[in-house]
XYZ file of N, CA and C in Angstrom:
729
model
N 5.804 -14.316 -18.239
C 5.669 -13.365 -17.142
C 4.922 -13.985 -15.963
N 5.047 -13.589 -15.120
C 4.609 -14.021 -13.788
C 4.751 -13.035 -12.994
N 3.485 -12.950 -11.523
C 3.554 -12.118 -10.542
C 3.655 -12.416 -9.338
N 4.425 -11.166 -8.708
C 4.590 -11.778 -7.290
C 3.410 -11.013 -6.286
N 2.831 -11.297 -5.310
C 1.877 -10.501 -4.710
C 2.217 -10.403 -2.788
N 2.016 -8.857 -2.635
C 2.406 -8.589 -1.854
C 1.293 -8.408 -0.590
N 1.661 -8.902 0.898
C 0.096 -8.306 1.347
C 1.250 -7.195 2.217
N -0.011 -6.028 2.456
C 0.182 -4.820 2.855
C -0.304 -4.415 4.292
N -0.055 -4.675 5.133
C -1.029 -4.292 6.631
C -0.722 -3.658 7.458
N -0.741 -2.691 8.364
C -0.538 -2.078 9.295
C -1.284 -1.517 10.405
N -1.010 -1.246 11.362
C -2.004 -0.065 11.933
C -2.251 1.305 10.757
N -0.691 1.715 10.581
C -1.144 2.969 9.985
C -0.056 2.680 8.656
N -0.695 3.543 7.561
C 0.310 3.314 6.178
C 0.518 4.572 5.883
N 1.139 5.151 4.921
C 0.745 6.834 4.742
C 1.586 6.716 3.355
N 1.084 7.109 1.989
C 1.542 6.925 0.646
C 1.230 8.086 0.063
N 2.520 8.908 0.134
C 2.449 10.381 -0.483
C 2.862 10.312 -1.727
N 1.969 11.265 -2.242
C 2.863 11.342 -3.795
C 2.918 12.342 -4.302
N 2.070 13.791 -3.704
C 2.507 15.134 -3.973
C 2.419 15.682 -2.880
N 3.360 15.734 -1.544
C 3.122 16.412 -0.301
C 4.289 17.608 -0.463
N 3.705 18.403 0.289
C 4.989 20.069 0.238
C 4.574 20.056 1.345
N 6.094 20.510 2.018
C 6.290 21.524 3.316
C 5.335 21.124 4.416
N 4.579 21.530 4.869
C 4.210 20.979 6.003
C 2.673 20.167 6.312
N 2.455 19.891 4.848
C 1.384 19.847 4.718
C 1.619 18.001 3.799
N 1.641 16.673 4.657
C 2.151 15.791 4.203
C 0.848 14.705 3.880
N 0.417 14.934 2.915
C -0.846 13.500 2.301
C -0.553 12.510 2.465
N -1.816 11.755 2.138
C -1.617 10.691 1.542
C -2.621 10.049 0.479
N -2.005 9.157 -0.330
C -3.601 8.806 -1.240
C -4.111 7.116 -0.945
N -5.133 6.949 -0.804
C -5.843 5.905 -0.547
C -5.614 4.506 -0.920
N -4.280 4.381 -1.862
C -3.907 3.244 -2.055
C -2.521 3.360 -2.366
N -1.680 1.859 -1.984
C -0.163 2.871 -2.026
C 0.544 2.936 -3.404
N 1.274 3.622 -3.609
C 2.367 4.273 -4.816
C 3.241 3.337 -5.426
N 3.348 3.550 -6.306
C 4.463 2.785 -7.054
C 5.958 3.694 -6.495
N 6.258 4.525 -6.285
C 7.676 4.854 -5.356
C 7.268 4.055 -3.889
N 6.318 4.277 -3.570
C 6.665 3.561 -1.733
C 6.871 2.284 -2.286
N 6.215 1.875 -2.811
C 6.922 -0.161 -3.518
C 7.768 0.075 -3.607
N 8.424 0.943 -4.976
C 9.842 1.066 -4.802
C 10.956 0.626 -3.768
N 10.851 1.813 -3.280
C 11.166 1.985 -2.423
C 11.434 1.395 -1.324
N 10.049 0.179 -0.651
C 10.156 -0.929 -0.047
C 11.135 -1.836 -0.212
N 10.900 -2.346 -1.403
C 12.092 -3.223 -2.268
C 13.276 -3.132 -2.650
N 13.385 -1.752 -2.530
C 14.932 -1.186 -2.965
C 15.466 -1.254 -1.549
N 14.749 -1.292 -0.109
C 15.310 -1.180 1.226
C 15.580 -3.099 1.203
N 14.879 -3.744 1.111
C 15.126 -5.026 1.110
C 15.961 -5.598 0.395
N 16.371 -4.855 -0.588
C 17.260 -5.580 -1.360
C 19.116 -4.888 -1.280
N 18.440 -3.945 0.077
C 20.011 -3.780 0.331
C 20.508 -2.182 -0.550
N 19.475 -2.103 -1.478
C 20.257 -0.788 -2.239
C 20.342 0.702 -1.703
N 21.465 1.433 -2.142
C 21.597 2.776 -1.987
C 20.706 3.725 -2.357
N 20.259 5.220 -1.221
C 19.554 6.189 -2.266
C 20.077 6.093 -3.748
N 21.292 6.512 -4.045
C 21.893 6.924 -4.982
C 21.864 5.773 -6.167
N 21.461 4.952 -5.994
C 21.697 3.423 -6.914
C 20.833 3.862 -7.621
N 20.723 3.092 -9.320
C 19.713 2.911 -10.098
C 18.904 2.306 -9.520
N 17.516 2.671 -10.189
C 15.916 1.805 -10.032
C 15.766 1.180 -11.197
N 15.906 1.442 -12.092
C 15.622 1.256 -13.300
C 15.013 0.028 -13.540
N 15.818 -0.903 -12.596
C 14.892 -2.432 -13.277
C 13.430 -2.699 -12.659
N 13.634 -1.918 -11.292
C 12.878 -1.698 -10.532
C 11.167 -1.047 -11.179
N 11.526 -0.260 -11.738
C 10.358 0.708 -12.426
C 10.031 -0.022 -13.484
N 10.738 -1.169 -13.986
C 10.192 -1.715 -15.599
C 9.118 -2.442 -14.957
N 8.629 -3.230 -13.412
C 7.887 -3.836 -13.124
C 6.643 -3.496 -13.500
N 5.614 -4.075 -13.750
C 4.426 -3.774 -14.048
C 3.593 -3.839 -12.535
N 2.920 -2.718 -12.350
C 2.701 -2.073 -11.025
C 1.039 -2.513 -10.943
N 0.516 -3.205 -9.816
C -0.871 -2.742 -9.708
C -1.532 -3.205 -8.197
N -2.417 -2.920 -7.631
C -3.436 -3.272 -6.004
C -4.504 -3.164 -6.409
N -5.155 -3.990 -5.062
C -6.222 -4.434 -4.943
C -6.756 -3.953 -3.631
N -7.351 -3.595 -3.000
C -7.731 -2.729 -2.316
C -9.137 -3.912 -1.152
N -8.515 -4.282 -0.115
C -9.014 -5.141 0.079
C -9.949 -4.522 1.552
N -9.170 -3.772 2.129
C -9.955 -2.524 3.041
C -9.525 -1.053 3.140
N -10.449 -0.444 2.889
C -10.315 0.998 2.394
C -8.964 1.445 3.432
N -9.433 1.102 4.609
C -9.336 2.014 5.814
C -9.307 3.130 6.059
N -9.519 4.028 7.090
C -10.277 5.291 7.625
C -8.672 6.287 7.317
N -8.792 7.506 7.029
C -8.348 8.478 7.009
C -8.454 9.392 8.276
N -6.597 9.404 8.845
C -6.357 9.746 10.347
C -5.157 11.265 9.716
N -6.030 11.938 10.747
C -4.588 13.129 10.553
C -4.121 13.345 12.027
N -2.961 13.533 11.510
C -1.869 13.670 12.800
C -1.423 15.166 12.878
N -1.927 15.632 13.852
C -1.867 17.228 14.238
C -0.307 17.683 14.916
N 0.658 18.507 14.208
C 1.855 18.941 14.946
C 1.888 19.987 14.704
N 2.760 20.968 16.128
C 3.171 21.786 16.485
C 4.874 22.014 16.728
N 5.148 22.161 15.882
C 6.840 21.938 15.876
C 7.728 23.109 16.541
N 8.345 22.740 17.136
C 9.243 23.988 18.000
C 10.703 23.556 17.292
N 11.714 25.164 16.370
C 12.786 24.963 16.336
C 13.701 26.150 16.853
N 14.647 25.786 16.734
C 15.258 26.646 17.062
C 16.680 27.195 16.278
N 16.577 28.420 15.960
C 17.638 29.196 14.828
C 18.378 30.018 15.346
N 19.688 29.663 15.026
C 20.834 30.198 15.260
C 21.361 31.244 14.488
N 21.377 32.318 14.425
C 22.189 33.247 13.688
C 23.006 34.068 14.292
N 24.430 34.335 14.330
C 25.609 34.989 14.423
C 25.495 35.004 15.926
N 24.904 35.814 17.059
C 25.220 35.762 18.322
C 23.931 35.322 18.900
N 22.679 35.191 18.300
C 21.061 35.563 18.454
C 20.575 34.374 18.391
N 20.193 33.624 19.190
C 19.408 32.547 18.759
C 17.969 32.686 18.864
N 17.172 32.452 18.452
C 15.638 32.365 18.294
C 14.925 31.367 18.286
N 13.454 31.527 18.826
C 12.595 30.151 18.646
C 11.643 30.627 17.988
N 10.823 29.572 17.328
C 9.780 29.816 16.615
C 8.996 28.758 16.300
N 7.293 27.953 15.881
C 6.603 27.251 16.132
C 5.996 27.575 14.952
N 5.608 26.258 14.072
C 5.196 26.432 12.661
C 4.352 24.599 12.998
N 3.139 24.530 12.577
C 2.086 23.751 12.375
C 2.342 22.956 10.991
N 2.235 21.717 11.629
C 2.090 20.287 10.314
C 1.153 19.474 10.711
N 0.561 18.916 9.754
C -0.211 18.250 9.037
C -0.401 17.036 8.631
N -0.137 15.466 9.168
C 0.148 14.467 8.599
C -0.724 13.246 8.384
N -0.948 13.035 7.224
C -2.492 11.949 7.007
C -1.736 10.666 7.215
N -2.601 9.685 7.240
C -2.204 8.487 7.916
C -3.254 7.623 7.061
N -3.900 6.080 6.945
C -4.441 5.504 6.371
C -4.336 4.241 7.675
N -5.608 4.650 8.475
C -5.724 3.632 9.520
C -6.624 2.050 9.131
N -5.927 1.208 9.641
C -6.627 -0.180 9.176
C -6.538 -0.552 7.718
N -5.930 0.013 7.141
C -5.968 -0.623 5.934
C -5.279 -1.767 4.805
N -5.940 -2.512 4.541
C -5.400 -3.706 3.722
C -5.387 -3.807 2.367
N -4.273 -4.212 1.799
C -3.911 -4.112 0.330
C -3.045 -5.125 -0.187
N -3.216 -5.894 -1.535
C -2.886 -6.737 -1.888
C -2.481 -6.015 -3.290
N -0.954 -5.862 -3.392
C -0.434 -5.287 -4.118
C 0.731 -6.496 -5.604
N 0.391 -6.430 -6.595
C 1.053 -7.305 -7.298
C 2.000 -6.613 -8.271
N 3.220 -7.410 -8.466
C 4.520 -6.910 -9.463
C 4.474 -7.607 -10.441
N 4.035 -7.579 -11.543
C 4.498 -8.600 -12.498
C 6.263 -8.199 -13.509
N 6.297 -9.032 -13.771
C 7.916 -9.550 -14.475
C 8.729 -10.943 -14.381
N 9.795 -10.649 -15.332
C 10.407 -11.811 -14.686
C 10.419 -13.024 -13.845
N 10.315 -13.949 -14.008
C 10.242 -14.840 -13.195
C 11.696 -14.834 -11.877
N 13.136 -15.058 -12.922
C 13.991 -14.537 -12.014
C 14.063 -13.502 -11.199
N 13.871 -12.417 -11.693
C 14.272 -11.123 -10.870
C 12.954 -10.840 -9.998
N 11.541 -11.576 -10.107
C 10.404 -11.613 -9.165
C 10.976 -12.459 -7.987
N 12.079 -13.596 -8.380
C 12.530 -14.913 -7.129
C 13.505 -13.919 -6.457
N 14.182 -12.987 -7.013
C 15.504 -12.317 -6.181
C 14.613 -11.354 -4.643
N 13.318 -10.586 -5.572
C 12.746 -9.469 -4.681
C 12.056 -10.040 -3.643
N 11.503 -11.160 -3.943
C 10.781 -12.516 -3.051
C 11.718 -12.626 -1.814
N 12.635 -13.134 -2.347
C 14.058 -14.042 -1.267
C 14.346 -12.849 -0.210
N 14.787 -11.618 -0.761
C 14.646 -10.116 -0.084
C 14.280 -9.997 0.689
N 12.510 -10.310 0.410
C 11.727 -9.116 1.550
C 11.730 -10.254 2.350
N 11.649 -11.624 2.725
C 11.521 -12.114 3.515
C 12.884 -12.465 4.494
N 14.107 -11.330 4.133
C 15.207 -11.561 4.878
C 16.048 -9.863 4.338
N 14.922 -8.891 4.442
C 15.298 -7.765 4.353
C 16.799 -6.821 5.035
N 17.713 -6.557 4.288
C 18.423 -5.675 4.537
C 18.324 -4.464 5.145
N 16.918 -3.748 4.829
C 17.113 -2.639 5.575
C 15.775 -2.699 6.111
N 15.224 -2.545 7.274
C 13.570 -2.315 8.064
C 12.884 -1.756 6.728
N 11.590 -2.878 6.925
C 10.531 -2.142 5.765
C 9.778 -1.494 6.596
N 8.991 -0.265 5.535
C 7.866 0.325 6.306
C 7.521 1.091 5.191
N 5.706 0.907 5.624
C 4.934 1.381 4.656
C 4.618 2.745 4.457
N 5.458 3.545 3.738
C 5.229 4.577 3.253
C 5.798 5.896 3.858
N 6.114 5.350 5.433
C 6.974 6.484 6.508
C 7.902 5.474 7.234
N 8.636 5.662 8.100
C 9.587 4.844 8.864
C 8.698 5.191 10.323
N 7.658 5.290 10.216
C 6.845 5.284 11.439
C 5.648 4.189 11.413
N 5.823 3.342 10.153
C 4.437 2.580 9.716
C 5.460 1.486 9.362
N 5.976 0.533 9.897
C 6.226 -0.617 9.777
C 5.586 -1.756 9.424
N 5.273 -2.704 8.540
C 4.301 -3.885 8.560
C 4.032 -5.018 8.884
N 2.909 -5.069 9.392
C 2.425 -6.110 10.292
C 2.349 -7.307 8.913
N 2.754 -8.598 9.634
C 2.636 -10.161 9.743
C 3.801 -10.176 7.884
N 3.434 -11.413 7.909
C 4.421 -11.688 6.164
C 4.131 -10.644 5.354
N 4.939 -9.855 4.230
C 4.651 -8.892 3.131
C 4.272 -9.597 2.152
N 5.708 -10.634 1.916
C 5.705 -11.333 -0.011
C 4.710 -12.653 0.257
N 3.891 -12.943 -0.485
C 2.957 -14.000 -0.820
C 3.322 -14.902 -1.180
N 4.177 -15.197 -2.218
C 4.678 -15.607 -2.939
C 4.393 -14.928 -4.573
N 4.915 -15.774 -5.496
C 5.036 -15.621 -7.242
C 3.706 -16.574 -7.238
N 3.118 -16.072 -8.270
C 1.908 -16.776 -8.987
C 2.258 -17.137 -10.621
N 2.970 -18.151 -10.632
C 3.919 -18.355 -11.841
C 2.811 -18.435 -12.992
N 3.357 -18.035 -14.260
C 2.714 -17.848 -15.667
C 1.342 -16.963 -15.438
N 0.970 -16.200 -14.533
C -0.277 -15.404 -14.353
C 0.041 -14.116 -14.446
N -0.346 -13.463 -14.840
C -0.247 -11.746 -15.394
C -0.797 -11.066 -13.848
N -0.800 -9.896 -13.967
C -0.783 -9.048 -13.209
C -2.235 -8.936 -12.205
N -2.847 -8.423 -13.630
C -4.676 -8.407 -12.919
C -5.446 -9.804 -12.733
N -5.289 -10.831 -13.708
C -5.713 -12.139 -13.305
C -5.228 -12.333 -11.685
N -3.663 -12.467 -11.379
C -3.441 -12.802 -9.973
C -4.277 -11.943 -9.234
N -4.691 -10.477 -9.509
C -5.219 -9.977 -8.538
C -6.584 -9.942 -8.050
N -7.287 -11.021 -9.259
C -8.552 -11.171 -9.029
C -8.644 -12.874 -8.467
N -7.375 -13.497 -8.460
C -7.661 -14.472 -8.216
C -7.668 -15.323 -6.826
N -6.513 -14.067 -6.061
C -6.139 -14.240 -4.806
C -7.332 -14.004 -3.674
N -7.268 -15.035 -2.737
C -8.058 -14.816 -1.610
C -8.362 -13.556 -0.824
N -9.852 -13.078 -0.547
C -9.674 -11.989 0.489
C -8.741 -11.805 1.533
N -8.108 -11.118 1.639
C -7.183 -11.334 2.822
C -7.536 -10.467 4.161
N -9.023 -10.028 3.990
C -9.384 -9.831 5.506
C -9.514 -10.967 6.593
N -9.394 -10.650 7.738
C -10.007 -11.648 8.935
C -11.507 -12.271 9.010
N -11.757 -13.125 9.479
C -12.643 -13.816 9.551
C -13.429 -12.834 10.478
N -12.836 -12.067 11.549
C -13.808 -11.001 12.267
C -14.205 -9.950 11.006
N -13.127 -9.061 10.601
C -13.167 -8.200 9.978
C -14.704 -8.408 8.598
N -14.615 -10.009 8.104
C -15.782 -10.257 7.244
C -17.296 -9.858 7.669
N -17.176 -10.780 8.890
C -18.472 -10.926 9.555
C -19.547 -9.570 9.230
N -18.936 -8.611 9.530
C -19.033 -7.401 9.804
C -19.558 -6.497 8.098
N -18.884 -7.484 6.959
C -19.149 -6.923 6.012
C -20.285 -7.216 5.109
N -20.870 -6.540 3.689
C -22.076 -7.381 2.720
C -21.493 -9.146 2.305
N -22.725 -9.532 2.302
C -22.382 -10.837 1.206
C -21.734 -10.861 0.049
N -21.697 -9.897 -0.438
C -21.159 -9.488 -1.364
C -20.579 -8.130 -1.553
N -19.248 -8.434 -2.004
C -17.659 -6.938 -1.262
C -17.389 -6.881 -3.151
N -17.423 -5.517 -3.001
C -16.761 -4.998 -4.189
C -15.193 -4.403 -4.134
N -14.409 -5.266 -4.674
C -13.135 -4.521 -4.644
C -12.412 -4.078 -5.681
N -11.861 -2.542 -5.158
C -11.552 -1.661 -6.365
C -9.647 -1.982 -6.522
N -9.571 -2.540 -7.961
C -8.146 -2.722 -8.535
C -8.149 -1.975 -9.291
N -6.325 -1.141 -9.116
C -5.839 -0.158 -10.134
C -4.568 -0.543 -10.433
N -4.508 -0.352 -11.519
C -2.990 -1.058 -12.361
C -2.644 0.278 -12.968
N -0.981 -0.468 -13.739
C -0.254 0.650 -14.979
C -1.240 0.647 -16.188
N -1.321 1.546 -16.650
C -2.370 1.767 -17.841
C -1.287 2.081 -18.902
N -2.083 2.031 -19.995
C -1.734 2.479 -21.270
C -1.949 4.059 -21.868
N -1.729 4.693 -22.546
C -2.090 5.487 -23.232
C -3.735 6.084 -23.254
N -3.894 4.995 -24.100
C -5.021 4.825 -24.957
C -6.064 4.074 -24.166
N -6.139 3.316 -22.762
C -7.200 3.072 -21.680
C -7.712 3.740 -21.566
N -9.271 3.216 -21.907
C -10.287 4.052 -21.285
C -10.305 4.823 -19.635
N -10.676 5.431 -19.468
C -10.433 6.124 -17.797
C -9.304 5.749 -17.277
N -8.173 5.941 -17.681
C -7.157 6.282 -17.329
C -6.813 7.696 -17.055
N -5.666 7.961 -16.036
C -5.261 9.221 -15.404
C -3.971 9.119 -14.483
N -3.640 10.396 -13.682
C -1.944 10.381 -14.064
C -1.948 10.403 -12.878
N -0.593 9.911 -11.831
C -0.142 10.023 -10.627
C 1.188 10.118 -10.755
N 1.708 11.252 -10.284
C 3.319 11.328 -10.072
C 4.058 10.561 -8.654
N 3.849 9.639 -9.005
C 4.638 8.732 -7.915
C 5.315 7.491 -8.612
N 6.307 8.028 -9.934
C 7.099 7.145 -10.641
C 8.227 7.874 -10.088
N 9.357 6.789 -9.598
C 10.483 7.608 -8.854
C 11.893 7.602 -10.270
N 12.423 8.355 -10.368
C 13.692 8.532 -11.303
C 14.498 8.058 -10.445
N 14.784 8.545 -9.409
C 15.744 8.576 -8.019
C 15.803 9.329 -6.721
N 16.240 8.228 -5.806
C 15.854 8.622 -4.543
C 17.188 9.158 -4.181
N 17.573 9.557 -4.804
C 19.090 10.681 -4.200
C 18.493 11.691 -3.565
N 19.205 11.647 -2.333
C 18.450 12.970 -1.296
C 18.389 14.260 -2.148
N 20.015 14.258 -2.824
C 20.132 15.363 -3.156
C 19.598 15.904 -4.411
N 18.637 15.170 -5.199
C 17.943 15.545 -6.285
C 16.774 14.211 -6.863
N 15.839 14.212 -5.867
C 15.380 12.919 -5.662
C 14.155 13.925 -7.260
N 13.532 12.579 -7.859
C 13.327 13.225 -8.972
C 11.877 12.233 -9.417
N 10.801 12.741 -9.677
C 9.864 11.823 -9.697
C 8.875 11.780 -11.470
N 8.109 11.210 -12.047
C 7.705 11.465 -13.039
C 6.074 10.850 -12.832
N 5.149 11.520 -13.604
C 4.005 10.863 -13.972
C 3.715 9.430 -14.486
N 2.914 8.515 -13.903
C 2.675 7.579 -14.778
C 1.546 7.150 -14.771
N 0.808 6.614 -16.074
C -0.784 6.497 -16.431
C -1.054 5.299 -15.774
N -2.389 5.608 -14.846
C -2.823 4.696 -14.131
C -4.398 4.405 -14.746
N -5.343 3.098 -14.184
C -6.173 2.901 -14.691
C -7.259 1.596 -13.818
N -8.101 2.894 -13.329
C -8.602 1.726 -12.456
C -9.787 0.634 -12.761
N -9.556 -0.288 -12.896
C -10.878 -1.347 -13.232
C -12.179 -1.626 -12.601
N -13.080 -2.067 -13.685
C -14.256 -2.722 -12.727
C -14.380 -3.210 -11.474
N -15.275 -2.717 -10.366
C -15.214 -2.953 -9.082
C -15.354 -5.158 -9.246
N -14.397 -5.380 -8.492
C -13.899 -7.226 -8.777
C -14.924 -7.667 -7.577
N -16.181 -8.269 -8.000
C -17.235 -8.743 -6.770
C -17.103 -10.193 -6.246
N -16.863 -9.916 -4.945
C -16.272 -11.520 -4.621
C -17.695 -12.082 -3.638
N -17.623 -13.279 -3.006
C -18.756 -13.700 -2.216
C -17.752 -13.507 -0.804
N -18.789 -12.794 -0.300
C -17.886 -13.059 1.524
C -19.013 -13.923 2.227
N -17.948 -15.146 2.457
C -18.364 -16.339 3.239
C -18.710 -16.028 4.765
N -17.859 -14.951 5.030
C -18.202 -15.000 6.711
C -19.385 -13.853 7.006
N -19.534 -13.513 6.365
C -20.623 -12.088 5.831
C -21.752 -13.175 7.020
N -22.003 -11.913 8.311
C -23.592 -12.754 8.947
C -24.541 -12.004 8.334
N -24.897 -11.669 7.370
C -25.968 -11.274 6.207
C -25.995 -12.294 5.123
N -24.817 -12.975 4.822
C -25.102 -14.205 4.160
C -26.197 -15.165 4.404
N -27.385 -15.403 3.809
C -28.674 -15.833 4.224
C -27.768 -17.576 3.869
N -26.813 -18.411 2.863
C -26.486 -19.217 2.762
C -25.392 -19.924 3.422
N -25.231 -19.002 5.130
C -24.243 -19.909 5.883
C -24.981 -21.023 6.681
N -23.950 -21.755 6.533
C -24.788 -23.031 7.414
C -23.392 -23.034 8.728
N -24.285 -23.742 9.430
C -24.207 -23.356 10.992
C -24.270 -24.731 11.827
N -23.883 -25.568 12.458
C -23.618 -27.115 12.913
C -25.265 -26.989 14.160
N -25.273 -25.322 14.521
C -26.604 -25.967 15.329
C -28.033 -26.302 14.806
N -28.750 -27.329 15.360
C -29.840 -27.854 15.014
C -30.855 -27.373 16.047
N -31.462 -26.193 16.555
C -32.545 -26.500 17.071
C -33.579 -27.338 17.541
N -33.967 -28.277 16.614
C -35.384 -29.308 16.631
C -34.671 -30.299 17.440
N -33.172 -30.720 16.886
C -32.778 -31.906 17.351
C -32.651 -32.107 19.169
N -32.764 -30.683 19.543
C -32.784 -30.586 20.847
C -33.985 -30.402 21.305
N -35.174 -30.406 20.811
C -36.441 -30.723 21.055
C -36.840 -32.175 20.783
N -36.174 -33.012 19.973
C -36.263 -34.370 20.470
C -35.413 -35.004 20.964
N -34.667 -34.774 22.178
C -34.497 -35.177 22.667
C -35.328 -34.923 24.190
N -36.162 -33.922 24.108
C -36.774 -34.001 25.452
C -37.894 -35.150 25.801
């Protein structure tokens, strides 16, 4: 087995997994249907097509910046037609957003069928976008495959993928929260319905699946200016002897 790892960036992301009617969430890290889903647009497939191989992937992120929680305020005007009468009327929505945020998301499986989804996203069939067709993603998605490495190893092993500004700004030390597919029987494990059956408009169909989030993964941030151990090329003194 081997994984492929994905980076995730945008201005805005938005990853629903129980939204009704006008009232559209999102949860703080993205879904195993918006992956889906991503991948099933890159690889060219139909709503109506099987997922199936799709869903055998072993699902998990890494959560590399929270980012801030944005709601998008609407006022919708439609308009209804019945027999000679037309009417207007104005009904209020609701739409969360996930501003700034970065995520390093990994698939494990297959080595082949990880090289097919790879080749894909970097010559996508259909526009990706994270989680709405209003959140498109910024810079490369696929990372590459991290051959013979499992799921959570790659995800503890991969580089921060914040900016060198974005660090500065943070502790010497960043705790980052990874959540994978769980088992049964995992300790603190719990359920999210954002396993997709199918994305057929006409009976799009979703199921629970046990998730399980791990020990916060503590890395050293190098660019951290609270880091008391950066070294720095200026010398002070040396410019006192030279006077």
């Amino acid at each position: 087995m081997s994984t492929l790892l994905l980076r995730l960036a945008s201005p805005l992301q938005s990853w629903g997994a129980d939204s009704k009617f006008n009232r559209r969430e999102t949860e703080r890290a993205p879904t195993k249907s918006g992956i889906i889903g991503l991948i099933a647009a890159a690889l060219g497939r139909q709503r109506h097509e099987a997922i199936d191989d799709l869903r055998s992937l072993r699902f998990g992120v890494r959560i590399d910046q929270e980012g801030t929680l944005l709601r998008d305020f609407h006022m919708v005007h439609e308009e209804l037609f019945w027999k000679r009468f037309t009417s207007k009327y104005a009904h209020l929505t609701n739409r969360y957003y996930l501003s700034d945020a970065l995520f390093l998301v990994g698939l494990e499986g297959e080595d082949e069928f990880l090289r097919r989804i790879d080749s894909a996203l970097q010559n996508p069939y259909y526009p990706l976008f994270l989680g709405r067709r209003s959140c498109p993603p910024e810079g490369r998605v696929s990372l590459g495959i991290r051959s013979g490495i499992d799921l959570l190893d790659a995800l503890k092993e991969e580089p921060w993928l914040v900016s060198e500004y974005v660090g500065r700004w943070k502790p010497a030390k960043v705790q980052l929260r990874i959540i994978t597919d769980a088992e049964e029987n995992d300790e603190g494990s719990f359920f999210q319905q954002d396993d997709p059956l199918t994305f057929d408009q006409t009976h799009r169909k979703f199921e629970h699946r046990i998730l399980r989030q791990h020990p916060s993964h503590v890395i050293t941030n190098f660019y951290s200016r609270h880091n008391s151990n950066v070294v720095t090329n200026h010398d002070p003194i040396a410019e006192l002897e030279e006077v």
